[in-house]
Amino acid sequence: LHDALPICPYIVTDDIVVFDNVTLTIEPGVMIKFYQNKGIDLRGNLTAIGLISDSIEFIIDSIQPSTTWSGILLGNSQNLTVNLQYVKASYSNIFLDCDWATGNVQITHSLLENNYKVIYEYGGVDVTIDSTLFRNNTYCVDQHHGTIISNSTFENNQYGLYQVYYIQVTNCLFNNNSSAGIYCTSTWAGTIENCIFTNNDIGLQFRIPIGSNAPFINNNIMSCNNIGFKIASCNGPANVAGNTFSNNYQYDVYNTSSNSCELQNNCWGSANTDTINANIYDGYDNLSVGLVLYTPIDTNCLTASCDSFPTNIENGLQPAKIPTIEIYPNPFNIYVTIKFKIRNDGHTILRIVDLNGKIIKTIINEYLSKGKYQINFQRKNIENGIYLLVLDNSSTINYSKLVVIK
């Protein structure tokens, strides 16, 4: 499918079947609109590679007033390949239903929003996700096995990752998810490293099983959530170290296990044990649960204040307005394009801050009229790492994660 034909956008009135050994190729600029409950039965392969300036879009047909199109069903297909780049997908019931298929799915530089579920089912498909924004979905990744996710943002969803198995999650941002950034009470291991959990009801809820199934949860920041880290169960030594648990509104750590749990070598925003204990829910609060054993503590890690994570939250944890910042590419090396929208006239500041709230670079500091803007920014004297790009327009504050790499 390509956008040179006069029939684009394509209107899908019934299910599309892609048979075995057939590849459906969708070219940049194509928009596909589906009737209610219609979708793609993928038994072969799918290649949808858009461009930064010309993405590919899957969406419900506006002519048909309905809630969702069905999505893409992988079924029992074997050794299939799905490659999605610069794709926008919205208003599906399940965008990628992996069922019991096998093969590989790659999703990069895409926007997946307003879906009921984005990726679902155990299956045997290896899913790799990079530099993708999940926004306003109910479930982003639900009950999937072996998903590898990097440099991605999960924002304003109900759940970011839900009951996933053997996951590998690095350099991701989980923000304003109404139930949890990651919710996993299964007994299978996972790796969660260098992520930020902020403004969620629960940042991370995880089970810590015994032996080789124990997860690795390292070097994350869990701040300004209702509960930072909720322990579903703890049956062995925890590979949980180098994390920051601080400034969460109810508790930094909440233990629901009858067993004590070892969380040594983490940062708690304080070296004062009374302060740390006051922000932990464990056996001292409820005799039916175990203790959180947190000493020795790490005093050399960053402690992020809630001012480092600007939101539009008022009167509790409610989803913020849709961010008005777009960044391409992200991660970036030297040059990055920043697009943003000003909703109201007023003094506007666009700045880069680190995870400790330190201002690294002020890009704009002037009065701007409402409208759309685009800036081409060149990196100078900014170290590799994860930052926040903050847009302050007096009446509203929005932000987006910015990743700088070599």
XYZ file of C-alpha atoms in Angstrom:
406
model
C 0.000 0.000 0.000
C 1.292 3.459 -0.826
C -0.014 7.012 -0.766
C 0.429 7.692 -4.482
C -2.908 6.134 -5.306
C -5.952 8.416 -5.303
C -7.798 6.068 -2.904
C -5.529 6.891 0.040
C -6.599 6.918 2.846
C -7.605 3.284 2.506
C -10.991 2.458 4.046
C -11.221 -1.130 5.321
C -14.830 -2.305 5.425
C -14.100 -5.979 6.174
C -11.241 -8.032 7.593
C -8.015 -8.192 5.572
C -6.275 -11.593 5.431
C -2.539 -11.769 4.723
C -1.803 -15.413 3.908
C 1.265 -17.503 4.706
C 4.473 -16.501 2.925
C 2.925 -13.204 1.818
C 4.288 -9.831 2.961
C 2.017 -6.830 3.257
C 4.157 -3.734 2.701
C 2.835 -0.322 3.700
C 4.790 2.702 2.523
C 5.307 6.120 4.163
C 2.330 8.450 4.295
C -0.340 5.755 4.098
C -3.387 6.054 6.367
C -5.628 3.033 6.881
C -9.065 3.537 8.403
C -10.971 0.521 9.664
C -14.681 -0.001 10.145
C -15.805 -1.022 13.607
C -14.520 -4.457 14.713
C -12.585 -4.961 11.462
C -8.855 -5.507 11.248
C -6.023 -7.569 9.791
C -5.671 -11.359 10.090
C -1.914 -11.648 9.685
C -0.712 -15.114 8.742
C 2.274 -13.866 6.770
C 4.477 -10.828 7.321
C 3.935 -7.105 7.768
C 6.341 -4.297 6.906
C 5.215 -0.753 7.710
C 8.174 1.611 7.677
C 7.277 5.282 7.708
C 9.482 8.341 7.898
C 9.950 10.926 10.582
C 8.133 13.415 8.357
C 5.694 10.945 6.797
C 4.382 8.354 9.224
C 1.974 5.464 8.671
C -1.347 5.534 10.516
C -3.820 2.837 11.587
C -7.064 4.318 12.924
C -10.820 3.809 13.224
C -12.863 5.105 10.298
C -14.411 8.387 11.333
C -17.438 7.653 9.160
C -18.313 4.747 11.408
C -19.047 6.065 14.924
C -17.642 3.329 17.131
C -15.168 2.713 19.886
C -12.551 0.468 18.275
C -11.364 -1.407 15.251
C -10.279 -4.941 16.111
C -6.534 -4.672 15.470
C -3.952 -7.019 13.959
C -4.348 -10.702 14.859
C -1.197 -12.785 14.526
C -3.115 -15.988 15.368
C -1.111 -19.200 15.201
C 1.263 -17.984 12.519
C 4.757 -19.409 12.656
C 8.031 -17.548 12.083
C 6.331 -14.350 11.007
C 8.016 -10.958 10.844
C 6.435 -7.629 11.761
C 8.452 -4.439 11.334
C 6.810 -1.168 12.386
C 8.707 2.132 12.234
C 7.245 5.636 12.530
C 3.758 4.195 12.898
C 0.744 5.729 14.632
C -1.944 3.343 15.862
C -5.041 4.353 17.792
C -8.542 3.286 18.816
C -7.992 -0.450 18.369
C -9.293 -3.162 20.675
C -5.954 -5.017 20.560
C -3.448 -3.475 18.176
C -1.177 -6.563 18.118
C -2.817 -9.751 19.366
C 0.086 -12.197 19.388
C -2.066 -15.183 20.397
C 0.175 -18.273 19.992
C 2.198 -17.088 17.032
C 5.977 -17.345 16.764
C 8.411 -14.977 15.100
C 9.698 -11.450 15.568
C 7.999 -8.096 16.058
C 9.975 -4.848 16.018
C 8.409 -1.498 16.876
C 10.475 1.693 16.805
C 9.805 5.450 16.791
C 6.057 4.959 16.951
C 3.039 6.496 18.710
C 0.505 4.050 20.153
C -2.408 5.790 21.855
C -6.061 5.449 22.833
C -6.095 1.676 22.394
C -7.679 -0.782 24.802
C -4.631 -3.048 24.561
C -1.552 -2.462 22.434
C 0.248 -5.830 22.702
C -1.439 -8.875 24.195
C -1.082 -12.601 24.845
C 1.674 -14.971 25.875
C 2.585 -16.508 22.518
C 6.094 -17.180 21.313
C 6.690 -13.931 19.451
C 9.848 -12.018 20.342
C 8.839 -8.373 20.661
C 11.423 -5.569 20.638
C 10.286 -1.983 21.252
C 12.491 1.106 21.088
C 11.883 4.867 21.170
C 8.098 4.523 21.220
C 5.412 6.506 23.047
C 2.472 4.651 24.650
C -0.210 7.125 25.644
C -3.811 6.992 26.879
C -4.145 3.212 26.535
C -5.799 0.898 29.057
C -3.082 -1.778 28.812
C 0.117 -1.176 26.862
C 1.749 -4.602 27.066
C -0.449 -7.272 28.643
C 0.662 -10.810 29.518
C 3.419 -10.974 26.978
C 6.542 -13.102 27.259
C 10.088 -11.900 26.706
C 9.424 -8.333 25.613
C 12.510 -6.111 25.260
C 11.739 -2.413 25.688
C 14.172 0.507 25.624
C 14.086 4.314 25.437
C 10.288 4.413 25.483
C 7.631 6.382 27.369
C 4.448 5.076 28.994
C 2.228 8.000 29.871
C -1.399 8.546 30.901
C -2.295 4.858 30.554
C -4.054 2.714 33.136
C -1.225 0.171 33.111
C 2.111 0.480 31.350
C 3.188 -3.171 31.552
C 0.729 -5.692 33.018
C 1.512 -9.276 34.101
C 4.451 -9.620 31.734
C 7.092 -12.363 31.860
C 10.872 -12.296 31.420
C 10.826 -8.655 30.420
C 13.875 -6.483 29.776
C 13.108 -2.806 30.297
C 15.814 -0.128 30.133
C 15.887 3.683 29.923
C 12.102 4.081 29.965
C 9.794 6.648 31.535
C 6.557 5.623 33.289
C 4.497 8.699 34.064
C 0.896 9.419 35.103
C -0.326 5.838 34.730
C -3.498 5.659 36.802
C -3.021 2.127 38.208
C 0.658 1.249 37.790
C 3.702 1.848 35.622
C 4.562 -1.858 35.810
C 2.306 -4.396 37.508
C 3.675 -7.931 37.623
C 2.826 -10.589 40.211
C 4.047 -13.568 38.179
C 6.879 -15.859 39.241
C 9.068 -15.268 36.190
C 12.126 -13.084 36.240
C 12.675 -9.763 34.544
C 15.176 -6.947 34.286
C 14.222 -3.331 34.920
C 17.098 -0.857 34.772
C 17.661 2.894 34.443
C 13.954 3.750 34.325
C 11.963 6.605 35.844
C 8.648 6.002 37.610
C 6.822 9.182 38.548
C 3.267 10.419 39.126
C 1.810 6.911 38.908
C -0.558 5.447 41.469
C 1.966 2.619 41.896
C 5.321 3.031 40.209
C 6.354 -0.620 40.202
C 4.553 -3.625 41.676
C 6.597 -6.779 41.450
C 6.917 -10.245 42.889
C 10.331 -11.387 44.087
C 10.494 -15.198 43.750
C 13.317 -17.425 44.896
C 16.351 -18.575 42.915
C 16.944 -17.950 39.219
C 13.501 -16.410 38.785
C 14.400 -13.423 40.952
C 14.150 -10.143 39.007
C 16.931 -7.602 38.566
C 15.673 -4.127 39.479
C 18.595 -1.717 39.374
C 19.369 1.990 39.047
C 15.781 3.190 38.681
C 14.149 6.310 40.119
C 10.761 5.885 41.822
C 9.671 9.309 43.016
C 6.435 11.286 43.325
C 4.153 8.279 42.919
C 1.421 7.384 45.354
C 3.459 4.265 46.171
C 6.921 3.923 44.684
C 7.594 0.164 44.903
C 4.948 -2.334 45.997
C 6.218 -5.809 46.849
C 3.619 -8.413 45.886
C 5.583 -11.234 47.508
C 9.163 -11.859 48.567
C 10.474 -15.410 48.713
C 14.197 -14.937 48.403
C 17.095 -12.493 48.169
C 16.210 -9.520 46.018
C 18.429 -8.239 43.216
C 17.196 -4.720 43.912
C 20.004 -2.167 44.252
C 21.088 1.291 43.162
C 17.501 2.524 42.995
C 16.121 5.781 44.375
C 12.965 5.469 46.490
C 12.021 8.953 47.651
C 9.345 11.653 47.802
C 6.454 9.305 47.129
C 3.177 10.556 48.546
C 2.066 7.558 50.642
C 4.981 5.159 50.843
C 8.326 4.730 49.106
C 8.075 0.952 49.562
C 4.975 -1.051 50.514
C 5.471 -4.681 51.515
C 2.453 -6.988 51.243
C 4.475 -10.197 51.667
C 4.445 -12.191 54.907
C 8.203 -12.534 54.450
C 10.845 -9.929 55.092
C 12.491 -8.506 51.999
C 16.107 -7.372 51.550
C 16.477 -4.044 49.755
C 20.029 -3.072 50.627
C 22.184 -0.552 48.780
C 19.383 1.700 47.573
C 18.966 5.451 47.981
C 16.104 6.683 50.184
C 16.542 10.435 49.951
C 17.818 10.509 53.516
C 20.346 8.825 55.750
C 18.022 9.218 58.746
C 16.496 5.836 59.612
C 13.433 7.419 61.234
C 12.699 9.274 58.013
C 13.221 6.147 55.932
C 11.048 4.003 58.222
C 8.220 6.550 58.113
C 8.024 6.037 54.337
C 8.046 2.235 54.396
C 5.000 0.051 55.023
C 6.085 -3.266 56.530
C 5.860 -5.373 59.694
C 6.151 -2.323 61.933
C 2.836 -1.145 60.490
C 1.145 -4.533 60.101
C 2.246 -7.616 62.025
C 1.004 -9.928 59.267
C 3.680 -8.777 56.816
C 7.461 -8.960 56.916
C 10.037 -6.234 57.323
C 11.899 -4.270 54.684
C 15.605 -4.673 55.430
C 17.246 -1.711 53.769
C 20.663 -1.225 55.407
C 23.281 -0.527 54.242
C 21.938 2.372 52.207
C 23.386 4.097 49.155
C 24.079 7.776 49.815
C 25.766 8.528 46.491
C 22.753 8.362 44.188
C 20.639 11.192 42.827
C 17.562 12.240 44.786
C 14.941 13.756 42.534
C 12.475 16.282 43.881
C 8.934 16.315 42.544
C 9.735 19.653 40.914
C 11.954 17.660 38.568
C 8.882 16.000 37.119
C 6.428 18.744 36.074
C 2.809 17.622 35.726
C -0.662 19.015 35.466
C -1.848 16.891 38.385
C -4.273 18.539 40.778
C -6.267 17.056 43.648
C -4.541 13.696 43.566
C -3.154 11.468 40.875
C -5.147 12.271 37.761
C -3.938 11.967 34.162
C -2.249 15.098 32.895
C -3.182 16.804 29.662
C -1.674 15.388 26.520
C 1.923 16.605 26.236
C 2.538 19.241 23.604
C 6.151 18.310 22.839
C 7.377 16.060 20.031
C 11.052 15.122 19.711
C 12.668 13.485 16.664
C 14.854 11.525 16.754
C 14.858 10.405 20.364
C 17.429 9.197 21.399
C 19.626 11.639 19.481
C 23.308 12.275 19.080
C 24.052 15.787 17.777
C 20.899 17.241 16.182
C 17.297 16.952 17.316
C 14.046 18.516 16.081
C 11.690 19.779 18.768
C 8.067 20.536 17.895
C 5.717 22.036 20.454
C 2.387 23.767 20.728
C 1.593 26.806 22.871
C -2.030 26.824 23.981
C -2.049 30.359 25.383
C -0.067 33.560 24.829
C 2.493 34.070 27.553
C 6.069 33.923 28.738
C 7.494 30.580 27.656
C 10.534 28.671 28.880
C 11.840 25.564 27.131
C 14.691 23.953 28.999
C 16.576 20.706 29.493
C 16.873 19.497 33.089
C 18.584 16.459 34.539
C 16.927 13.958 36.850
C 17.967 15.961 39.884
C 16.134 19.042 38.637
C 19.299 20.877 37.622
C 18.871 23.110 34.577
C 21.290 21.926 31.883
C 20.260 24.195 29.008
C 17.644 26.895 28.505
C 16.565 26.855 24.859
C 13.787 29.465 24.960
C 13.048 32.159 27.531
C 10.718 34.721 25.953
C 7.107 35.717 25.306
C 5.418 33.547 22.657
C 1.995 33.742 21.083
C -0.166 30.631 20.998
C 0.528 28.356 18.056
C 2.869 25.656 16.789
C 6.665 25.960 16.834
C 9.608 23.934 15.584
C 13.230 24.218 16.721
C 16.315 22.437 15.416
C 18.586 22.018 18.427
C 22.287 21.117 18.332
C 23.778 19.328 21.300
C 26.760 21.078 22.849
C 28.417 20.139 26.137
C 25.613 17.816 27.200
C 26.674 14.431 28.537
C 25.039 11.174 27.474
C 22.046 10.252 29.593
C 18.331 10.696 30.249
C 16.953 14.224 30.650
C 13.599 15.958 30.753
C 12.655 18.578 28.176
C 10.366 20.955 30.064
C 7.964 23.385 28.405
C 6.665 26.029 30.844
C 4.061 28.362 29.391
C 2.987 30.020 32.679
C -0.476 28.449 32.603
C 0.675 24.892 31.806
C 3.801 22.795 32.205
C 4.499 19.836 29.948
C 7.551 17.694 29.475
C 8.983 14.838 27.509
C 11.870 12.463 28.072
C 15.037 13.311 26.122
C 17.747 10.693 25.637
C 21.252 11.740 24.564
C 23.571 9.063 23.164
C 26.878 8.909 21.324
